[in-house]
CSV table of C-alpha atoms and ligand atoms in Angstrom, one decimal:
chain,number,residue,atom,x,y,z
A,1,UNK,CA,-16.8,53.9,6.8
A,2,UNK,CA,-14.1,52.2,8.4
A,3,UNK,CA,-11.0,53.4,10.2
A,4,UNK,CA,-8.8,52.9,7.2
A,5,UNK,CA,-11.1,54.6,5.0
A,6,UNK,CA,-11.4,57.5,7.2
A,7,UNK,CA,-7.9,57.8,7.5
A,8,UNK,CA,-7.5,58.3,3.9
A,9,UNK,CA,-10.0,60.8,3.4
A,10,UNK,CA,-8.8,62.9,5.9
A,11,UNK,CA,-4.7,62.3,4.1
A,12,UNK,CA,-6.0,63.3,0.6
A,13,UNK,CA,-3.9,66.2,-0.6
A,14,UNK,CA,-4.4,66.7,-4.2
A,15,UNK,CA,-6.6,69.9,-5.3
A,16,UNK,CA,-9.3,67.8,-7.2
A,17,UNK,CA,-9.6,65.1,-4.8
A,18,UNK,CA,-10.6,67.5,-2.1
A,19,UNK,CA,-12.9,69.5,-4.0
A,20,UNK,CA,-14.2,65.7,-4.6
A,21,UNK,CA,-14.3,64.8,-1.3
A,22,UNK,CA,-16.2,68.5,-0.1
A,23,UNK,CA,-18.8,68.5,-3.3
A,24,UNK,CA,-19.6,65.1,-1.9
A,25,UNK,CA,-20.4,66.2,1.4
A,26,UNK,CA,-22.0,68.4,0.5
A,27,UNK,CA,-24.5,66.4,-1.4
A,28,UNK,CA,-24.9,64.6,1.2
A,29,UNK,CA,-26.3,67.2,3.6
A,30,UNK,CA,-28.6,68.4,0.5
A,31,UNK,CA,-30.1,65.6,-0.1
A,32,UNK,CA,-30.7,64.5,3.8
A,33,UNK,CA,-31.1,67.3,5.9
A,34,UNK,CA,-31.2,70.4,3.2
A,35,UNK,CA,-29.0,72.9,1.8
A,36,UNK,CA,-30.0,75.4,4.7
A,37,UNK,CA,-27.9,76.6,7.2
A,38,UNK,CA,-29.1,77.7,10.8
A,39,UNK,CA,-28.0,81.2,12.4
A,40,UNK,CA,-27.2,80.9,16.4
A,41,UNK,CA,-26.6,83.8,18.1
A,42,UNK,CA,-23.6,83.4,19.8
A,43,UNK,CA,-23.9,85.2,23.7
A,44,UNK,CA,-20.6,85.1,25.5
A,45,UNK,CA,-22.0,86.3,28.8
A,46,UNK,CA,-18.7,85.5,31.2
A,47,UNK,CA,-15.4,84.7,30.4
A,48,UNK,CA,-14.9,83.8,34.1
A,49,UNK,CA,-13.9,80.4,34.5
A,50,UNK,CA,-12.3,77.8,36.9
A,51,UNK,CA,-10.5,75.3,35.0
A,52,UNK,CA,-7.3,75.8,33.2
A,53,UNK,CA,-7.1,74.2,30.4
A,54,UNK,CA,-3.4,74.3,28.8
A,55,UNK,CA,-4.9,75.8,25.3
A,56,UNK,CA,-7.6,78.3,26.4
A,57,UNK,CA,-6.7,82.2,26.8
A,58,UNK,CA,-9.6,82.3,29.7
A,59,UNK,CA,-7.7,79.8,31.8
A,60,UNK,CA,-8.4,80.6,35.3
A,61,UNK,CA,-4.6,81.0,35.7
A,62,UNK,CA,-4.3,83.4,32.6
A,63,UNK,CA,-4.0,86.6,35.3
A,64,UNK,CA,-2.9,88.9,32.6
A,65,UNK,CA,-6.9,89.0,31.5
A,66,UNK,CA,-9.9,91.3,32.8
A,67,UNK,CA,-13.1,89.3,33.9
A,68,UNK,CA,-16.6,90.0,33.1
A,69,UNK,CA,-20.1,89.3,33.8
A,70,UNK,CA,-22.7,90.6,31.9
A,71,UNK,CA,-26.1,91.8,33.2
A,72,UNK,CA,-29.1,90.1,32.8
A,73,UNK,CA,-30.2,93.4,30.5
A,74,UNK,CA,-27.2,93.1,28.6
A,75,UNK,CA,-28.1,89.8,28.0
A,76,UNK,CA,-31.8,90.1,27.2
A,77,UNK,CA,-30.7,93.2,24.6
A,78,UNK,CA,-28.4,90.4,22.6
A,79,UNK,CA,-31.2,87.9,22.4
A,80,UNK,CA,-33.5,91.2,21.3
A,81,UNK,CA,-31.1,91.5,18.2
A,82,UNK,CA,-31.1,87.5,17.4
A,83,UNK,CA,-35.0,87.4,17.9
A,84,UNK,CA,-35.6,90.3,15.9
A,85,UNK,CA,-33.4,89.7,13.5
A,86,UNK,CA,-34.9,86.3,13.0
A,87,UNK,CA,-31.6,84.2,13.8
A,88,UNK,CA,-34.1,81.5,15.3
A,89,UNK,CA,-31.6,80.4,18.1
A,90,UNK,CA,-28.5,82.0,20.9
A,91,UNK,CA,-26.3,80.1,22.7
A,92,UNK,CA,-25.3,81.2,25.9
A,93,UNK,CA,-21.8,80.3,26.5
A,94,UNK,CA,-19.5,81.1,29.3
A,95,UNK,CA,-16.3,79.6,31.2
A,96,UNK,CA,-17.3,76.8,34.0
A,97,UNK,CA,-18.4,78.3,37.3
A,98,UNK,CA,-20.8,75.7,39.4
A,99,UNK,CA,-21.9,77.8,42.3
A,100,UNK,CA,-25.2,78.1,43.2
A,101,UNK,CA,-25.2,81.8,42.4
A,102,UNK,CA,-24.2,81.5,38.9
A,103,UNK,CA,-26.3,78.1,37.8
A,104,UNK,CA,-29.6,79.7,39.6
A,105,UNK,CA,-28.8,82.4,37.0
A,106,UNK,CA,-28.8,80.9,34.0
A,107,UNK,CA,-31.9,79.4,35.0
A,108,UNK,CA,-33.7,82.8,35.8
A,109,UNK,CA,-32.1,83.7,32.6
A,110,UNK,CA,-33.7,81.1,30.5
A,111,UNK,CA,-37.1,81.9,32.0
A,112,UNK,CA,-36.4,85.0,30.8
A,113,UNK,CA,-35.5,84.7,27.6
A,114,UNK,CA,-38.6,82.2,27.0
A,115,UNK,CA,-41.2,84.5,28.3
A,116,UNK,CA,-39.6,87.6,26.3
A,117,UNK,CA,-39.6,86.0,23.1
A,118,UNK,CA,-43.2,84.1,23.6
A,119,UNK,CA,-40.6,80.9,23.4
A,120,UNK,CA,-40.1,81.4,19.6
A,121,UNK,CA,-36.0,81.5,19.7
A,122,UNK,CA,-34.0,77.5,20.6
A,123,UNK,CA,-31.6,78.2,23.4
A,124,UNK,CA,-28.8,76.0,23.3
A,125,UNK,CA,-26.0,76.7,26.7
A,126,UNK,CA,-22.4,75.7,26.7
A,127,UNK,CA,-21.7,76.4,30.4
A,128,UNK,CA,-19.4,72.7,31.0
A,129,UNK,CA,-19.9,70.8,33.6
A,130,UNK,CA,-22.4,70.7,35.8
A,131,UNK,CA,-24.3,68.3,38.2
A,132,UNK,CA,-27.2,66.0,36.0
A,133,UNK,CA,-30.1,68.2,38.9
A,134,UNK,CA,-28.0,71.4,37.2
A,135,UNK,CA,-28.7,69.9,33.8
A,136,UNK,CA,-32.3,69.0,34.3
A,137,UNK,CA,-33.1,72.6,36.1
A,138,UNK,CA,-31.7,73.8,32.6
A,139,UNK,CA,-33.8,71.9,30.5
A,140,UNK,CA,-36.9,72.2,32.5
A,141,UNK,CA,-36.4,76.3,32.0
A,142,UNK,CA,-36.2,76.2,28.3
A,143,UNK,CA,-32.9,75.1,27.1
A,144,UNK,CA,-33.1,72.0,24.6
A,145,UNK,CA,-29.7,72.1,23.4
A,146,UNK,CA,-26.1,71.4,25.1
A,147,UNK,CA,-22.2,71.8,23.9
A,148,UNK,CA,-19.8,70.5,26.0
A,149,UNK,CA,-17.1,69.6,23.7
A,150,UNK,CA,-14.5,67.0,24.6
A,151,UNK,CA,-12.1,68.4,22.7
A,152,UNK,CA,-10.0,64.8,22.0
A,153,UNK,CA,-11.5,61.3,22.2
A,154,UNK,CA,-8.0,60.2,23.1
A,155,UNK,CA,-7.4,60.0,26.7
A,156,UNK,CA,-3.8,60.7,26.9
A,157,UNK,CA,-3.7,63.5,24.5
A,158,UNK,CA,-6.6,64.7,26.7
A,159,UNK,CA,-4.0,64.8,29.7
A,160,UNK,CA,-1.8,67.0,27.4
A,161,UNK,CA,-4.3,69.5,26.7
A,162,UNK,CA,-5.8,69.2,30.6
A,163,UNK,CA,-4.0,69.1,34.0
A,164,UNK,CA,-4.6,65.5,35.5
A,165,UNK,CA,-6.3,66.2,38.5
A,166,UNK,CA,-10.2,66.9,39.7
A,167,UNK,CA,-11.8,69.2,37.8
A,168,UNK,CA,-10.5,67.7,34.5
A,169,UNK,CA,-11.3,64.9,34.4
A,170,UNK,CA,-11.6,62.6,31.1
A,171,UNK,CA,-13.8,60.1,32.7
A,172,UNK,CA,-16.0,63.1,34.5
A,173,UNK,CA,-16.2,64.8,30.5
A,174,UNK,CA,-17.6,61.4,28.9
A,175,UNK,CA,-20.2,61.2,32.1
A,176,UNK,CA,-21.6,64.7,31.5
A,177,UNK,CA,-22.3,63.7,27.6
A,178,UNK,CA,-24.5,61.2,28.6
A,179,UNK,CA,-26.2,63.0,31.0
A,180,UNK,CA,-27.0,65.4,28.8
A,181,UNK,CA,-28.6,62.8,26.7
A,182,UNK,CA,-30.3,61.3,29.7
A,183,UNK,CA,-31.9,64.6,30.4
A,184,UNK,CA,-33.0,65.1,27.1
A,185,UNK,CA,-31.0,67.2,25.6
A,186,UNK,CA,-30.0,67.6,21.9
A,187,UNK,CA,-26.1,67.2,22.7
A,188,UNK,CA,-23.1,68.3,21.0
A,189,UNK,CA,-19.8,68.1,21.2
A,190,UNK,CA,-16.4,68.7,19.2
A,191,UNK,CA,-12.6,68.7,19.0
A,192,UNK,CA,-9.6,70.7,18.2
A,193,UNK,CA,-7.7,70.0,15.1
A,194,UNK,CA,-4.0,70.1,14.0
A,195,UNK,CA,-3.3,69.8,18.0
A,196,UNK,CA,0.6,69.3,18.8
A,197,UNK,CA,1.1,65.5,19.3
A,198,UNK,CA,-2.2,64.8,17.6
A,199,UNK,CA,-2.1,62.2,14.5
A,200,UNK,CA,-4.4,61.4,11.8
A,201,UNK,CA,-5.4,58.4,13.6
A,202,UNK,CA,-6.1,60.2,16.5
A,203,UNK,CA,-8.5,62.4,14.4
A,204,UNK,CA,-10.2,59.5,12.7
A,205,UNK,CA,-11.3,58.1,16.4
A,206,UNK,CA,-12.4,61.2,17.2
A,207,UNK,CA,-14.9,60.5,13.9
A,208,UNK,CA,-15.5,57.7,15.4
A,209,UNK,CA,-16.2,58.4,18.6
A,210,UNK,CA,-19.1,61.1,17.7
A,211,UNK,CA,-20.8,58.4,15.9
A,212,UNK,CA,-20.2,55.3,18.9
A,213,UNK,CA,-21.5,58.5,21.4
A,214,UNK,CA,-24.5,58.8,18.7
A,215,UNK,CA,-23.7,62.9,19.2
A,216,UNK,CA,-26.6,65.4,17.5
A,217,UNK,CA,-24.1,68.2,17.0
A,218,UNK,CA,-20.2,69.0,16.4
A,219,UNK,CA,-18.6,71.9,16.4
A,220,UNK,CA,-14.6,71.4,16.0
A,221,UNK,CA,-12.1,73.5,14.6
A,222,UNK,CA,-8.0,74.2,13.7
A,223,UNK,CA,-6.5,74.4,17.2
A,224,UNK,CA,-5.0,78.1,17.5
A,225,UNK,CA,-2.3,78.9,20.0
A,226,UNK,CA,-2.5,81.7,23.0
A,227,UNK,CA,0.5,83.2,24.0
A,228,UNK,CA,-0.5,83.1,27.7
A,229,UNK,CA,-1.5,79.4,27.2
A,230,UNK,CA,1.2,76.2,28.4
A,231,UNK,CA,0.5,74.7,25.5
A,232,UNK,CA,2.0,78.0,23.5
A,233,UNK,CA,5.5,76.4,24.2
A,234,UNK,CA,4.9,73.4,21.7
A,235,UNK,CA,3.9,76.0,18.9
A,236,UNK,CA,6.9,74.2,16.8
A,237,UNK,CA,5.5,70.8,16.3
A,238,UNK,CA,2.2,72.7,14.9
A,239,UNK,CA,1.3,71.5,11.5
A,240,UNK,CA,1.3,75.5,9.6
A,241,UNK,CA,-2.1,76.7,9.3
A,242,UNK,CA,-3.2,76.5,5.6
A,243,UNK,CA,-2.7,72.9,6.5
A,244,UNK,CA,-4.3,73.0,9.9
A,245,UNK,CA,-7.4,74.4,7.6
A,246,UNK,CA,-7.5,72.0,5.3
A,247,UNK,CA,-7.1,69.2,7.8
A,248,UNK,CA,-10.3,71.0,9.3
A,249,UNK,CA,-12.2,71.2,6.4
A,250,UNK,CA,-11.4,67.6,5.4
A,251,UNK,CA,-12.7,66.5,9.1
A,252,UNK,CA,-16.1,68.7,7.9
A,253,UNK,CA,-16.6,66.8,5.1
A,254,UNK,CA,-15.7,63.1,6.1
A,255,UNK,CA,-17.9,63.7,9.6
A,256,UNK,CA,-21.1,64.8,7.2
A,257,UNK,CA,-20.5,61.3,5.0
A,258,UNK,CA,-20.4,59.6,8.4
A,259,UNK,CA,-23.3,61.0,10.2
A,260,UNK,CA,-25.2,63.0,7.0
A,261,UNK,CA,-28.4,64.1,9.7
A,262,UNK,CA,-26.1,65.8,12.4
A,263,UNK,CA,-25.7,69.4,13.1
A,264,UNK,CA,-22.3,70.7,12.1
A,265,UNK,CA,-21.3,74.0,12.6
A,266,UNK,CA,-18.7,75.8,10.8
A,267,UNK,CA,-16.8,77.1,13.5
A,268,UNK,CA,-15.4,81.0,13.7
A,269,UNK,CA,-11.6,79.0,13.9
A,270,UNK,CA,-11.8,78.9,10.5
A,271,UNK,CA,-12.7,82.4,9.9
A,272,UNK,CA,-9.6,82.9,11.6
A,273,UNK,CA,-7.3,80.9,8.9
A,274,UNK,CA,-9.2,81.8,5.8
A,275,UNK,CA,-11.6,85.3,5.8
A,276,UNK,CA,-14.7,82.8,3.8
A,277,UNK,CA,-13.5,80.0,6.6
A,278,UNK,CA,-17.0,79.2,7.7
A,279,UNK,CA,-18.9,80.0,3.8
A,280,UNK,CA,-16.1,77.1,3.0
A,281,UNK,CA,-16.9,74.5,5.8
A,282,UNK,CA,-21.1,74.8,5.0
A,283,UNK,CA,-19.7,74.2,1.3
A,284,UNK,CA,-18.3,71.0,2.5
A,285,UNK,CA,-20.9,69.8,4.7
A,286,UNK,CA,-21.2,72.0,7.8
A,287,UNK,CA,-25.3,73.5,8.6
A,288,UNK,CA,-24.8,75.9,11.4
A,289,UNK,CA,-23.1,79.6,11.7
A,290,UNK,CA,-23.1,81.0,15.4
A,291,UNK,CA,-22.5,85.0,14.8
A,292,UNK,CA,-21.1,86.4,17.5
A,293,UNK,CA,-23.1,88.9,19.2
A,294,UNK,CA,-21.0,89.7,22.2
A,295,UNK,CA,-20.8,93.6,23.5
A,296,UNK,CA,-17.2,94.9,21.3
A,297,UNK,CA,-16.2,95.8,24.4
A,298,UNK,CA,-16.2,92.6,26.0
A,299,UNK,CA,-15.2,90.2,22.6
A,300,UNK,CA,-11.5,91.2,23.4
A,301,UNK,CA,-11.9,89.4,26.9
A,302,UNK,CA,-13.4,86.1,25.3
A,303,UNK,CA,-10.2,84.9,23.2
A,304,UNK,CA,-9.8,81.1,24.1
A,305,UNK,CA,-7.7,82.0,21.3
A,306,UNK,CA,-5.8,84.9,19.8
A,307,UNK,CA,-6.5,86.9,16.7
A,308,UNK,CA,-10.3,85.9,17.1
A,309,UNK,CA,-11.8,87.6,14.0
A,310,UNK,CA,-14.1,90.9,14.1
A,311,UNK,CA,-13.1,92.0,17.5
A,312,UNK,CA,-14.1,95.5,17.2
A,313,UNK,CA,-17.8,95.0,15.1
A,314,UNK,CA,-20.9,94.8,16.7
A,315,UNK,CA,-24.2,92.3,16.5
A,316,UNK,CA,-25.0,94.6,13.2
A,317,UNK,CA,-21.8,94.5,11.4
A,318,UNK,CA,-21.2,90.9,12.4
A,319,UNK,CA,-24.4,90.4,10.8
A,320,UNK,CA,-24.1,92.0,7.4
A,321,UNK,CA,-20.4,91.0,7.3
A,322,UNK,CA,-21.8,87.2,6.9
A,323,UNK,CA,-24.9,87.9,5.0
A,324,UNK,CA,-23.1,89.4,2.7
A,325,UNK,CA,-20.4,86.2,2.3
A,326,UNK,CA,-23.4,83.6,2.7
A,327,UNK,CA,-25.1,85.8,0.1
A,328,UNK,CA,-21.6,85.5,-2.4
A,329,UNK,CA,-21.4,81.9,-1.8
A,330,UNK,CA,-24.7,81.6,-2.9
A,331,UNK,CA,-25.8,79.9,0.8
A,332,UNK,CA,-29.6,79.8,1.7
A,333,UNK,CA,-29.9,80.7,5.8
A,334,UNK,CA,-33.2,79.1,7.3
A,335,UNK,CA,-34.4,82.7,9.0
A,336,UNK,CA,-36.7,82.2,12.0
A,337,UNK,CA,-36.4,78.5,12.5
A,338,UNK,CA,-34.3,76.4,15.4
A,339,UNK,CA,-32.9,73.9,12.8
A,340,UNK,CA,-32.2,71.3,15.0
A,341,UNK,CA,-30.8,68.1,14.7
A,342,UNK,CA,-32.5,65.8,12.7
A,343,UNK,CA,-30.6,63.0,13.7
A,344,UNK,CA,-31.9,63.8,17.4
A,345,UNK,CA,-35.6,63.5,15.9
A,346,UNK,CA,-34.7,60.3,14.1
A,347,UNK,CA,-33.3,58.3,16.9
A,348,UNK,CA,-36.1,59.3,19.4
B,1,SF4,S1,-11.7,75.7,27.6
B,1,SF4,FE1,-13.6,76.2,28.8
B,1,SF4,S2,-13.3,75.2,30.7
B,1,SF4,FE2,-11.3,75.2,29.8
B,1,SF4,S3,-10.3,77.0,30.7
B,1,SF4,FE3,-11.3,77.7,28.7
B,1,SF4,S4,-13.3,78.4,29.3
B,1,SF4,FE4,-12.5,77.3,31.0
């Protein structure tokens, strides 16, 4: 597809066209990579963090929110419930720290979680930055998969979203993807959508971009504002969000005609816009779900933004929530198996 064409997939408006448009993504994923979709067990283990990104609710600066680590059994009794209940994959996910404390963690974690579950469940970490030696220590303990979304391709609307200094760096963000790949790593990465000062064109070279970067996995969804965020004051320009959905769901589709063997997930920003938000993005081309498996008592403190969905359930009603809309929407889930990229398999 070219630019243009992109462009006016992702301006279509009318009903039928977009039912068009997400019956044909759809296809397309069925016919290359299957009509299953892939469970991750999402494991927010720390919401301690130190960047500040204008958007995020975590932002180191965002003083107004209690931190939390969670233990290494609190950890091991999430990835108990995802093993057992044959989600075939976690992802441990957390706000950047790089101190030698917290990296030689993650790998004693990963150890962990290989030995406990005789290596059977795909670990996949979305823990930002780090140094490549970080990233290969990672790898070497178990985990195969990496997220490290950039969030926009475009550089200057990166500087909207990001202080320009340091430790965000747009340069610094495009290195790590490819150290990731260099590493070995099935890599993914994502943006937000319906950003304030963000275009259509912008949106089609983010498209772009995942396929130039030849990325295994996306996982982008409708930006949503935090009160306690910078970025909160530009909450006018925002596009409203049935159309910040739709933008998203369009971006779903015209990604999976782009790259039809990627992972997509179907991001919980969309469960916040629409209750059957993620059902409807694996309808239009999406292949992954991440259920959140976080403690109740500690979802509350992980809101990069506000109104997250399900704050108060646990592993087991987040569970039979979805099962229940995958089983309405008449979605097969792939139970027990990593579902990984097939487009990683293909180009190695
Ligand atoms: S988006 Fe990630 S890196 Fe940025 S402040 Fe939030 S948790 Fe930290």
């Amino acid at each position: 597809m070219t630019r243009s064409q992109i462009i006016e997939k992702l301006s279509l408006s009318e009903p039928v066209s977009l039912k068009n448009l997400y019956a044909e993504a759809n296809a397309v994923k069925t016919s290359t990579i299957g009509n299953k979709v892939y469970l991750r067990g999402l494991i927010e283990f720390s919401n301690i963090c130190g960047k500040n990104c204008y958007y995020c609710g975590i932002r180191r600066e965002n003083q107004a929110l209690k931190r939390y680590e969670l233990s290494d059994e609190e950890v091991l009794a999430a990835v108990d419930f995802a093993w057992k209940n044959r989600y075939g994959s976690v992802v441990l996910q957390s706000g950047e720290q790089q101190s030698a404390r917290f990296t030689s963690r993650i790998t004693r974690l990963l150890h962990k979680i290989k030995a406990y579950t005789n290596n059977e469940l795909g670990i996949t970490l979305s823990c930002g930055e780090q140094a490549a030696a970080i990233y290969r220590e990672w790898f070497t303990a178990g985990a195969h998969r990496y997220l490290l979304r950039i969030e926009t391709s475009n550089r200057e609307l990166f500087y909207k979203l990001h202080p320009n200094d340091d430790k965000h760096s747009f340069d610094a963000r495009l290195d790590a993807i490819g150290q990731l790949r260099a590493e070995g790593y099935q890599v993914g990465t994502g943006v937000m959508i319906g950003l304030p000062f963000q275009t259509v064109e912008h949106l089609a070279d983010d498209l772009l971009f995942f396929q130039s970067m030849n990325i295994d996995m996306v996982g982008m969804g409708p930006y949503l504002e935090h009160s306690q965020t910078p970025l909160y004051q530009h909450r006018r320009h925002l596009l409203p969000p049935e159309k910040r959905f739709e933008l998203s769901l369009k971006m779903v589709a015209t990604l999976r005609l782009l790259m039809p063997d990627i992972n997509i997930a179907a991001t919980t920003a969309l469960q916040v816009l629409h209750p059957e938000g993620r059902e409807m993005a694996v309808l239009a081309g999406a292949n992954i779900i991440m259920p959140n498996m976080t403690l109740p008592e500690h979802r509350s403190y992980y809101q990069i933004y506000e109104h997250k969905p399900d704050i108060n359930d646990d592993a087991t009603v987040s569970k039979s929530k979805l099962e229940q809309y995958l089983r309405d929407a008449g979605i097969t889930v792939g139970y027990g198996e990593w579902g990984d990229s097939q487009h990683f398999h293909h180009e190695r």
